[in-house]
XYZ file of C-alpha atoms in Angstrom:
675
model
C 149.822 -35.079 49.937
C 146.571 -36.859 50.506
C 146.361 -40.534 49.868
C 143.157 -42.499 49.222
C 143.018 -45.750 51.198
C 141.472 -48.838 49.896
C 140.741 -52.254 51.538
C 143.497 -54.796 50.858
C 142.884 -57.383 47.953
C 143.485 -61.122 47.732
C 147.016 -62.126 46.445
C 147.258 -62.016 42.579
C 149.393 -64.096 40.259
C 151.903 -61.493 39.229
C 155.530 -61.784 40.121
C 156.160 -65.527 39.776
C 159.392 -67.629 39.352
C 157.833 -69.048 36.045
C 157.356 -65.570 34.597
C 160.723 -64.380 35.616
C 162.484 -67.402 33.907
C 160.324 -67.103 30.795
C 161.280 -63.498 30.637
C 164.961 -64.395 31.087
C 164.766 -66.928 28.127
C 163.137 -64.564 25.807
C 165.786 -62.186 26.818
C 168.386 -64.141 24.976
C 166.512 -63.829 21.624
C 165.776 -60.070 21.766
C 169.086 -58.912 23.325
C 171.028 -60.759 20.720
C 168.896 -59.287 17.865
C 169.267 -55.714 19.391
C 173.057 -56.024 19.636
C 173.392 -56.803 16.037
C 170.821 -54.220 14.833
C 172.624 -51.473 16.918
C 175.971 -52.399 15.567
C 174.856 -52.463 12.016
C 172.615 -49.346 11.824
C 172.871 -47.362 15.203
C 169.266 -48.237 16.192
C 167.611 -50.688 18.578
C 163.949 -51.674 18.950
C 161.737 -52.058 22.096
C 160.896 -55.770 22.650
C 158.100 -55.358 25.029
C 155.322 -55.994 22.280
C 156.589 -59.225 20.786
C 157.792 -60.373 24.275
C 154.194 -59.951 25.443
C 152.734 -61.978 22.586
C 155.259 -64.706 23.092
C 154.474 -64.827 26.772
C 150.767 -65.179 26.329
C 151.274 -67.963 23.610
C 153.614 -69.889 26.058
C 151.599 -69.409 29.275
C 148.114 -70.013 27.890
C 148.092 -73.617 28.875
C 148.381 -72.503 32.560
C 145.041 -71.928 34.259
C 146.522 -69.564 36.778
C 148.421 -67.241 34.235
C 147.170 -63.630 34.219
C 147.582 -60.527 32.308
C 149.649 -59.292 35.303
C 152.098 -62.237 35.046
C 152.302 -61.710 31.233
C 153.179 -58.058 32.027
C 155.995 -59.320 34.342
C 157.459 -61.417 31.397
C 157.372 -58.497 28.933
C 158.994 -56.400 31.533
C 162.000 -58.627 32.068
C 162.570 -59.279 28.323
C 162.093 -55.536 27.576
C 164.529 -54.269 30.270
C 167.017 -56.849 29.195
C 166.821 -56.033 25.388
C 167.068 -52.306 26.381
C 170.672 -52.803 27.748
C 171.785 -53.795 24.279
C 172.185 -49.934 23.557
C 175.391 -50.102 25.616
C 176.840 -50.932 22.102
C 176.652 -47.227 21.348
C 179.801 -46.767 23.447
C 181.441 -49.984 24.477
C 182.882 -50.887 21.129
C 184.732 -47.632 21.116
C 187.300 -49.242 23.456
C 188.041 -51.775 20.809
C 188.052 -49.096 18.084
C 190.764 -46.957 19.763
C 192.952 -50.108 20.379
C 192.546 -50.156 24.223
C 190.503 -53.583 24.130
C 190.952 -56.441 21.722
C 187.882 -57.984 22.892
C 185.070 -57.442 25.562
C 186.161 -58.862 29.022
C 183.077 -60.515 30.476
C 183.190 -59.394 33.963
C 184.161 -55.655 33.204
C 181.488 -55.537 30.436
C 178.878 -57.222 32.596
C 179.427 -54.905 35.753
C 179.237 -51.829 33.544
C 175.831 -52.895 32.195
C 174.410 -54.320 35.228
C 175.450 -51.727 37.970
C 174.661 -48.860 35.654
C 171.365 -50.535 34.498
C 170.160 -51.153 38.077
C 170.980 -47.669 39.081
C 168.759 -46.525 36.168
C 166.029 -48.612 37.622
C 166.433 -46.961 40.978
C 166.272 -43.555 39.375
C 163.166 -44.357 37.452
C 161.154 -45.092 40.476
C 160.732 -41.499 41.819
C 160.452 -40.452 38.099
C 157.549 -42.816 37.590
C 155.235 -40.385 39.385
C 156.555 -37.329 37.620
C 156.530 -38.887 34.041
C 153.910 -41.602 34.140
C 151.195 -41.407 36.720
C 151.001 -37.575 36.897
C 151.877 -36.957 33.146
C 149.983 -36.852 29.851
C 152.882 -38.072 27.925
C 151.602 -40.531 25.258
C 154.174 -43.503 25.741
C 153.294 -45.032 22.335
C 155.189 -48.152 22.736
C 153.906 -48.695 26.285
C 150.360 -48.169 25.277
C 150.647 -50.558 22.466
C 152.118 -53.301 24.684
C 149.262 -52.717 27.233
C 146.715 -53.192 24.429
C 148.271 -56.246 23.237
C 148.182 -57.620 26.842
C 144.597 -56.739 27.223
C 143.666 -58.363 23.854
C 145.348 -61.471 24.908
C 143.784 -61.349 28.263
C 140.229 -60.693 26.864
C 140.646 -63.514 24.329
C 140.523 -66.190 26.982
C 137.255 -67.763 28.143
C 136.074 -68.281 31.675
C 138.153 -71.405 31.974
C 141.367 -69.439 31.189
C 142.370 -72.045 28.453
C 141.158 -71.143 25.034
C 142.885 -68.416 23.055
C 140.861 -66.572 20.513
C 141.594 -65.866 17.036
C 143.601 -62.533 17.484
C 145.952 -64.174 19.898
C 146.836 -66.889 17.374
C 147.005 -64.414 14.499
C 149.320 -62.108 16.612
C 151.654 -64.971 17.167
C 151.527 -65.792 13.422
C 152.271 -62.279 12.373
C 155.514 -62.254 14.429
C 156.498 -65.672 12.885
C 155.773 -64.576 9.413
C 157.627 -61.312 9.816
C 160.413 -63.098 11.371
C 160.712 -65.706 8.584
C 160.456 -63.045 5.936
C 163.185 -60.866 7.361
C 165.554 -63.768 7.924
C 164.843 -65.057 4.437
C 165.599 -61.769 2.959
C 168.827 -61.576 4.944
C 169.612 -65.055 3.904
C 169.210 -64.003 0.204
C 171.705 -61.183 0.827
C 174.207 -63.547 2.480
C 173.796 -65.917 -0.443
C 174.634 -63.083 -2.840
C 171.195 -63.230 -4.665
C 170.540 -59.566 -3.773
C 172.753 -56.667 -2.961
C 172.951 -55.632 0.715
C 173.067 -51.979 -0.089
C 172.030 -49.743 -2.996
C 173.572 -46.377 -3.273
C 173.957 -43.561 -5.886
C 176.356 -40.598 -5.652
C 176.671 -37.835 -8.162
C 178.969 -34.844 -9.095
C 177.308 -31.360 -9.543
C 178.294 -27.925 -10.865
C 181.250 -26.277 -9.172
C 182.715 -29.676 -7.752
C 179.997 -30.386 -5.355
C 179.052 -34.045 -4.763
C 176.158 -35.736 -2.874
C 174.116 -38.871 -3.043
C 171.922 -41.261 -1.034
C 171.991 -44.913 -0.231
C 169.685 -47.533 1.399
C 170.535 -50.589 3.190
C 168.423 -53.463 1.913
C 167.305 -54.307 5.478
C 163.603 -55.208 6.316
C 164.551 -54.591 9.943
C 164.809 -50.792 9.170
C 161.369 -50.815 7.500
C 160.038 -52.426 10.798
C 161.904 -49.896 12.836
C 160.425 -47.039 10.816
C 156.990 -48.363 11.120
C 157.278 -48.405 14.882
C 158.624 -44.983 15.126
C 155.728 -43.441 13.372
C 155.276 -40.611 10.987
C 156.359 -37.727 13.205
C 159.734 -39.222 13.603
C 159.904 -40.375 10.036
C 159.230 -36.900 8.828
C 161.848 -35.514 11.334
C 164.510 -37.899 9.757
C 163.483 -37.053 6.378
C 164.150 -33.412 7.173
C 167.459 -34.470 8.572
C 168.301 -36.302 5.313
C 167.351 -33.185 3.294
C 169.518 -30.897 5.495
C 172.423 -33.210 5.484
C 172.506 -34.613 1.832
C 170.579 -32.037 0.128
C 172.160 -28.884 1.667
C 175.197 -29.387 3.935
C 177.143 -31.952 1.918
C 176.682 -30.298 -1.482
C 177.609 -26.730 0.000
C 180.762 -28.191 1.974
C 182.006 -30.237 -0.830
C 181.603 -27.188 -3.198
C 183.618 -24.947 -0.583
C 186.324 -27.565 -0.317
C 186.432 -29.468 -3.743
C 188.417 -32.654 -3.950
C 189.378 -35.087 -6.616
C 188.045 -38.647 -6.663
C 184.879 -40.492 -6.884
C 181.784 -38.637 -5.867
C 180.891 -41.317 -3.291
C 184.423 -40.901 -1.616
C 184.165 -37.112 -1.450
C 180.590 -36.884 -0.312
C 181.150 -39.538 2.281
C 184.179 -37.989 3.605
C 182.691 -34.512 4.094
C 179.664 -36.190 5.844
C 181.755 -38.389 8.058
C 184.314 -35.439 9.091
C 182.116 -32.550 9.134
C 178.342 -32.857 8.737
C 177.727 -35.459 11.378
C 179.251 -33.171 14.031
C 176.530 -30.641 13.143
C 174.018 -33.313 13.897
C 175.749 -34.029 17.167
C 175.398 -30.400 18.244
C 171.854 -30.328 17.291
C 171.107 -33.542 19.396
C 172.881 -31.902 22.408
C 170.851 -28.758 22.355
C 167.511 -30.722 21.922
C 168.456 -32.968 24.910
C 169.374 -30.026 27.031
C 166.071 -28.245 26.313
C 164.259 -31.438 27.308
C 166.129 -31.672 30.559
C 165.150 -27.950 31.413
C 161.460 -28.748 30.850
C 161.648 -31.615 33.378
C 162.723 -29.923 36.532
C 159.370 -29.060 37.815
C 157.710 -32.419 37.114
C 160.686 -34.361 38.544
C 160.638 -32.236 41.812
C 156.968 -32.911 42.262
C 157.500 -36.627 41.489
C 160.170 -36.785 44.295
C 157.951 -35.059 46.756
C 155.010 -37.557 45.966
C 157.326 -40.557 46.303
C 158.554 -39.416 49.795
C 155.144 -38.794 50.950
C 154.009 -42.283 49.843
C 157.057 -43.828 51.613
C 156.084 -42.131 54.829
C 152.546 -43.362 54.610
C 153.759 -46.889 54.012
C 155.541 -46.939 57.462
C 152.247 -45.989 59.195
C 149.456 -48.246 60.424
C 147.465 -47.944 57.113
C 150.430 -49.222 55.090
C 148.489 -52.219 53.860
C 145.717 -50.200 52.497
C 147.851 -47.996 50.384
C 146.520 -48.055 46.865
C 148.191 -50.438 44.500
C 149.306 -47.768 41.985
C 151.187 -45.920 44.774
C 153.100 -49.097 45.941
C 156.557 -48.397 44.641
C 159.645 -49.997 45.901
C 160.221 -48.284 49.246
C 162.351 -45.139 48.863
C 164.821 -46.214 51.611
C 165.470 -49.461 49.534
C 165.833 -47.248 46.418
C 168.449 -45.270 48.063
C 170.339 -48.177 49.536
C 170.348 -50.032 46.231
C 171.552 -46.922 44.378
C 174.396 -46.517 46.851
C 175.310 -50.045 46.696
C 175.503 -49.755 42.782
C 178.288 -47.456 43.328
C 180.599 -50.135 44.861
C 180.876 -52.381 41.637
C 181.119 -49.133 39.605
C 184.025 -47.998 41.757
C 185.710 -51.470 41.338
C 185.422 -51.153 37.576
C 187.012 -47.705 37.601
C 189.854 -48.600 40.015
C 190.588 -51.848 38.149
C 190.624 -50.039 34.909
C 193.211 -47.537 36.153
C 195.442 -49.849 38.147
C 198.828 -50.557 36.605
C 198.281 -47.956 33.755
C 199.748 -44.507 33.222
C 196.808 -43.003 35.191
C 197.359 -45.151 38.264
C 198.803 -42.174 40.200
C 195.490 -40.451 39.854
C 193.253 -43.413 40.751
C 191.690 -41.695 43.836
C 190.744 -38.230 42.157
C 189.529 -40.005 38.965
C 187.494 -42.513 40.745
C 185.823 -39.946 42.835
C 185.060 -37.689 39.916
C 183.747 -40.618 37.983
C 181.368 -41.607 40.787
C 180.136 -38.040 41.290
C 179.637 -37.645 37.546
C 177.665 -40.887 37.223
C 175.366 -39.942 40.293
C 174.550 -36.432 39.239
C 174.607 -36.696 35.348
C 173.057 -40.199 35.534
C 169.832 -38.777 37.160
C 169.828 -35.986 34.499
C 169.982 -38.382 31.575
C 167.567 -40.825 33.186
C 164.928 -38.041 33.332
C 165.614 -36.754 29.751
C 165.561 -40.366 28.283
C 162.382 -41.063 30.236
C 160.609 -37.922 29.102
C 161.521 -38.567 25.337
C 160.518 -42.327 25.748
C 157.142 -41.077 26.872
C 156.941 -38.719 24.051
C 158.107 -40.568 20.989
C 158.701 -44.185 22.259
C 161.773 -45.800 23.899
C 163.128 -46.922 20.354
C 163.359 -43.195 19.313
C 164.344 -41.415 22.602
C 167.678 -39.618 22.538
C 170.032 -42.266 23.865
C 172.527 -41.153 21.171
C 172.185 -37.563 22.208
C 172.648 -38.336 25.702
C 175.743 -40.372 24.895
C 177.192 -37.405 22.973
C 176.509 -35.072 25.934
C 177.891 -37.622 28.201
C 181.100 -38.210 26.463
C 181.897 -34.426 26.017
C 181.316 -34.058 29.797
C 183.369 -37.250 30.727
C 186.249 -36.176 28.261
C 186.321 -32.605 29.618
C 186.364 -33.875 33.289
C 189.062 -36.498 32.477
C 191.110 -33.675 30.717
C 190.766 -31.314 33.626
C 192.160 -33.855 36.150
C 194.629 -35.853 34.154
C 195.333 -33.662 31.127
C 198.858 -32.527 32.323
C 199.924 -36.140 32.852
C 198.284 -37.601 29.732
C 199.022 -35.089 27.102
C 202.803 -35.532 27.273
C 202.486 -38.905 25.657
C 199.966 -41.374 24.393
C 196.453 -39.951 25.020
C 194.570 -43.248 24.555
C 194.435 -43.824 28.426
C 192.562 -40.600 28.734
C 190.262 -41.360 25.890
C 189.630 -44.853 27.126
C 188.863 -43.556 30.597
C 186.340 -41.053 29.161
C 184.663 -43.781 27.139
C 184.539 -46.078 30.204
C 182.633 -43.405 32.261
C 180.367 -42.674 29.311
C 179.558 -46.347 28.935
C 178.410 -46.562 32.579
C 176.384 -43.394 32.291
C 174.751 -44.694 29.150
C 173.914 -47.932 30.908
C 171.959 -45.829 33.299
C 170.247 -43.955 30.438
C 169.194 -46.861 28.540
C 167.730 -48.517 31.509
C 165.682 -45.500 32.436
C 164.829 -44.984 28.841
C 163.015 -48.421 28.720
C 161.846 -48.830 32.166
C 159.399 -45.806 32.218
C 157.757 -47.353 28.942
C 157.403 -50.590 30.870
C 155.966 -48.871 34.033
C 153.425 -47.118 31.760
C 152.198 -50.465 30.512
C 152.042 -51.728 34.094
C 149.862 -48.576 35.017
C 147.553 -49.241 32.155
C 146.921 -53.093 33.073
C 146.861 -52.241 36.849
C 150.014 -53.944 37.705
C 151.718 -53.526 41.058
C 154.724 -50.962 40.657
C 157.035 -52.549 43.219
C 156.603 -55.995 41.633
C 157.310 -54.563 38.199
C 160.296 -52.848 39.621
C 161.859 -55.982 40.837
C 161.185 -57.591 37.413
C 163.093 -54.640 35.825
C 166.039 -55.522 37.941
C 166.055 -59.047 36.990
C 165.821 -58.156 33.342
C 168.680 -55.606 33.458
C 170.935 -58.273 35.081
C 169.948 -60.907 32.557
C 170.537 -58.701 29.600
C 173.861 -57.521 31.032
C 175.048 -61.266 31.130
C 174.045 -61.855 27.435
C 175.630 -58.718 25.907
C 179.453 -59.405 26.416
C 179.545 -62.965 24.606
C 177.434 -61.680 21.701
C 179.774 -58.655 21.323
C 182.720 -60.823 21.384
C 181.191 -63.063 18.825
C 180.482 -60.343 16.380
C 183.797 -58.726 17.051
C 185.598 -61.986 16.046
C 183.359 -62.627 13.111
C 182.902 -59.076 11.483
C 184.992 -56.583 13.620
C 184.268 -52.896 13.362
C 184.619 -50.503 10.298
C 188.060 -48.849 10.404
C 189.697 -51.340 12.857
C 192.347 -53.426 11.572
C 192.419 -56.596 13.412
C 191.546 -60.320 13.536
C 187.876 -60.197 11.992
C 187.194 -63.067 9.502
C 184.443 -61.419 7.448
C 185.239 -58.749 4.914
C 182.167 -56.903 5.909
C 182.833 -55.140 9.220
C 179.984 -53.823 11.352
C 179.830 -49.958 11.030
C 178.810 -49.396 14.727
C 177.962 -45.680 13.800
C 177.294 -44.583 17.348
C 180.362 -45.983 18.910
C 182.449 -44.601 16.004
C 180.952 -41.071 16.658
C 181.309 -41.308 20.486
C 184.999 -42.481 20.104
C 185.726 -39.993 17.628
C 184.306 -37.058 19.913
C 186.207 -38.342 22.961
C 189.577 -38.503 21.045
C 188.916 -35.066 19.461
C 188.311 -33.449 23.023
C 191.358 -35.095 24.467
C 193.538 -34.311 21.484
C 192.247 -30.741 21.173
C 191.225 -31.548 17.515
C 187.511 -31.425 17.910
C 185.942 -28.871 15.602
C 183.767 -27.005 18.203
C 182.674 -24.580 15.356
C 180.693 -27.502 13.839
C 179.167 -28.514 17.008
C 178.125 -24.897 17.675
C 176.743 -24.672 14.248
C 174.688 -27.774 15.007
C 173.625 -26.322 18.435
C 172.251 -23.278 16.489
C 170.329 -25.606 14.177
C 169.022 -27.572 17.182
C 167.857 -24.447 18.922
C 166.041 -23.414 15.732
C 164.390 -27.005 15.419
C 163.319 -26.740 19.101
C 161.457 -23.360 18.175
C 159.859 -25.009 15.201
C 158.813 -28.053 17.204
C 157.369 -25.996 20.009
C 155.618 -23.783 17.335
C 154.000 -26.840 15.798
C 152.873 -28.197 19.135
C 151.452 -24.727 20.183
C 149.418 -24.448 16.900
C 148.094 -28.050 17.332
C 146.637 -27.185 20.711
C 144.165 -24.836 19.156
C 143.068 -27.206 16.470
C 139.484 -28.233 16.829
C 139.999 -31.783 15.482
C 142.584 -32.563 18.104
C 145.333 -33.530 15.622
C 148.768 -32.802 16.811
C 151.852 -31.883 14.846
C 155.544 -31.971 15.656
C 158.949 -32.121 14.279
C 161.057 -34.057 16.974
C 164.468 -32.096 16.815
C 166.210 -35.266 18.096
C 164.868 -37.129 14.976
C 166.273 -34.476 12.662
C 169.709 -34.495 14.483
C 169.992 -38.309 14.529
C 169.218 -38.418 10.679
C 172.019 -35.829 9.948
C 174.734 -37.915 11.779
C 173.624 -41.307 10.853
C 174.470 -42.782 7.450
C 171.804 -42.346 4.649
C 171.764 -46.085 4.192
C 170.250 -46.327 7.658
C 167.956 -43.281 7.648
C 166.312 -43.662 4.222
C 164.824 -47.202 4.927
C 163.585 -45.908 8.142
C 161.810 -43.045 6.502
C 160.284 -45.409 3.991
C 159.106 -47.790 6.858
C 157.557 -44.764 8.638
C 155.822 -43.719 5.460
C 154.547 -47.324 5.007
C 153.378 -47.544 8.265
C 151.450 -44.330 8.230
C 149.681 -45.184 4.770
C 148.759 -48.720 6.227
C 147.365 -47.116 9.501
C 145.413 -44.440 7.427
C 143.960 -47.179 5.235
C 142.697 -49.117 8.130
C 140.956 -46.061 9.707
C 137.294 -46.275 9.929
C 137.278 -50.081 9.185
C 135.448 -52.441 11.511
C 138.641 -54.614 11.487
C 141.054 -51.616 11.385
C 142.113 -51.931 15.118
C 142.923 -55.642 14.672
C 144.929 -54.837 11.468
C 147.001 -52.066 13.273
C 147.890 -54.422 16.206
C 148.771 -57.183 13.889
C 150.894 -54.756 11.711
C 152.938 -53.746 14.965
C 153.671 -57.507 15.606
C 154.571 -58.286 12.006
C 157.166 -55.363 11.769
C 158.475 -56.362 15.239
C 159.016 -59.807 13.563
C 161.004 -58.039 10.787
C 163.516 -56.667 13.286
C 163.832 -59.821 15.222
C 164.293 -62.185 12.139
C 167.140 -60.212 10.510
C 168.836 -59.685 13.918
C 168.766 -63.358 14.797
C 169.793 -64.580 11.394
C 172.812 -62.159 11.490
C 173.967 -63.379 15.011
C 173.698 -66.987 13.775
C 175.822 -66.001 10.510
C 178.369 -64.286 12.790
C 178.800 -67.746 14.668
C 178.981 -69.470 11.322
C 181.823 -66.968 10.053
C 183.788 -67.772 13.355
C 183.284 -71.588 13.009
C 184.082 -71.774 9.352
C 186.816 -69.184 9.200
C 185.160 -67.674 6.038
C 184.174 -64.074 5.562
C 181.149 -64.932 3.317
C 180.410 -68.678 4.279
C 176.932 -68.744 2.493
C 177.831 -66.707 -0.699
C 177.020 -68.918 -3.846
C 177.013 -66.187 -6.578
C 180.209 -64.809 -8.137
C 181.215 -61.281 -9.133
C 179.509 -61.620 -12.440
C 176.117 -61.777 -10.764
C 176.592 -58.532 -8.972
C 174.702 -56.234 -11.442
C 171.710 -58.573 -11.388
C 171.799 -58.612 -7.610
C 171.956 -54.918 -7.465
C 168.965 -54.521 -9.853
C 166.794 -57.247 -7.995
C 167.424 -55.816 -4.476
C 165.275 -52.620 -4.592
C 162.434 -54.420 -6.226
C 162.224 -57.259 -3.588
C 162.842 -54.604 -0.938
C 159.612 -52.915 -2.078
C 157.525 -56.002 -2.836
C 158.173 -58.066 0.200
C 157.046 -55.519 2.778
C 154.040 -54.672 0.343
C 153.027 -58.352 0.289
C 153.264 -58.598 3.999
C 151.106 -55.620 4.624
C 148.430 -57.108 2.211
C 148.775 -60.364 4.055
C 148.039 -58.602 7.399
C 144.873 -56.944 5.893
C 143.568 -60.314 4.857
C 144.305 -61.877 8.347
C 142.607 -58.897 10.103
C 139.477 -59.150 8.102
C 139.447 -62.986 8.906
C 140.053 -62.544 12.607
C 137.320 -59.963 12.775
C 134.802 -62.406 11.353
C 135.716 -65.076 13.789
C 135.333 -62.775 16.837
């Protein structure tokens, strides 16, 4: 490989202690919000954009602050926030009764060791999936745009911040306050938290739809975009318009329509979605073999050049963390992972199999970890890290982990309580998911760094710091929410009567239990696999047709988005679809306007605030529940007001976001006049 040598440049203000500390502080906010959102709706959001805005606002008083330092801050906060996706698996250990809480050091080690291993995997993947790829990286590009706007808004003295910088911070603040206020109204009992309607049809069929009154979901839909929104709408139609009515007709049952429809969806339809996600993820992995191999060769070539006499002149964009350090760090991560596994097995019914199970677990994490890192990184580049197939990877990972556990320990465990086998499968899946979610976010951050001309190795150090910081925040937040709310279907010590559904963790633990006990309906998963294959063909056909369009417009139907909408509750997916449609209409309206670019950027920041506000409010509410010992400490309305609260909720759910979008349009016009 030929490398272009350039003269060395003066030292830049980039990787600073102040930037790392600020990133860690922001971490506490966004990680807490993401943990709550993930447990409630099964989705998390990328925190890089709001973190970049906050960083620029707080560092603007320092004459030496630069776009590169702000990039480091958002990298730390984004990497930390991404680790919150571990809640897609870890609560499963509480759900099956293996844990009663979240032991700090075990939970921290799972997140930190797996997350750092994910960072190491993304370093060679950076070349294949970022610098040598045409993937769009929507969130990475948006974050880079925010950083550029903030940097360009400073004058030559590096002190003044222009109107768009102030407006951006205001947009996040207004979105945060609106979302928190809406959540407060729900907690007070002034509006219903959920609106749903289920109906009986001819032949005993039942179906329905619901929507959680969550502005955070509107924000998530806006950020996901119209392609994913339409994919999720397709999933809704397939699940609730076709599958649930047909299956309830084939197996008619007495009882309320809601119970019948929800029961069929929970025990049958969502496994079809799991199969669709699995096939789509495998297809993506197959497409990555060539690019990943070329990226590895490029990383090794750059490492060899770095050892030579011209190392100092290696272009900045080629300056990854040395490949030898990457290998050593990756191997070192296996030590704490091994400790967690051994400690988990010691003293239990599987103690006699500690050595083979530990070796199998480490081998599985090393090999499968790289595969899921590649798939998640690719999908993050395609549709954004908020939308990439972390859930699909968890499904594949738990199937592999459960089958591996069963192969080694099945004869021992099946003679009695199978919970140790299920718990071990969930443990390995949690470690593997930590690798996946780290890679899922990191490549998005590295794309931002590429666009703002950051130094890769410095950003990779920041990624490690962010992973460790986020891993320290997650266990106490999980413990707090477990004590306050608990999880749906788990009888325990929770104070609130409103348990968190934790939909992903419920699904993953159900799959693990089904494989170990031999009760998993593989026919439903196979049916979902066939559906996933059909969706892949449709998506590839749309993309191929788009390449021949003269206007350059692209069309797609991400199969993972369809699968996710099939197995997530409609109360989650319907608001996300509405948010995607609202964001699409907002962006379409601003096209061609002189202030349109400003409006779209402010819109992204406002909807990010919607997610942050609700998440932070509900973490605070969980703390209040624990301290007060009351399940609904803020409720002021009695049952007689419930019909009014139900009628008021959907109206406000439409009017509040509409008002916020109009406010953003006015602010964008005002900013354009000032600039």
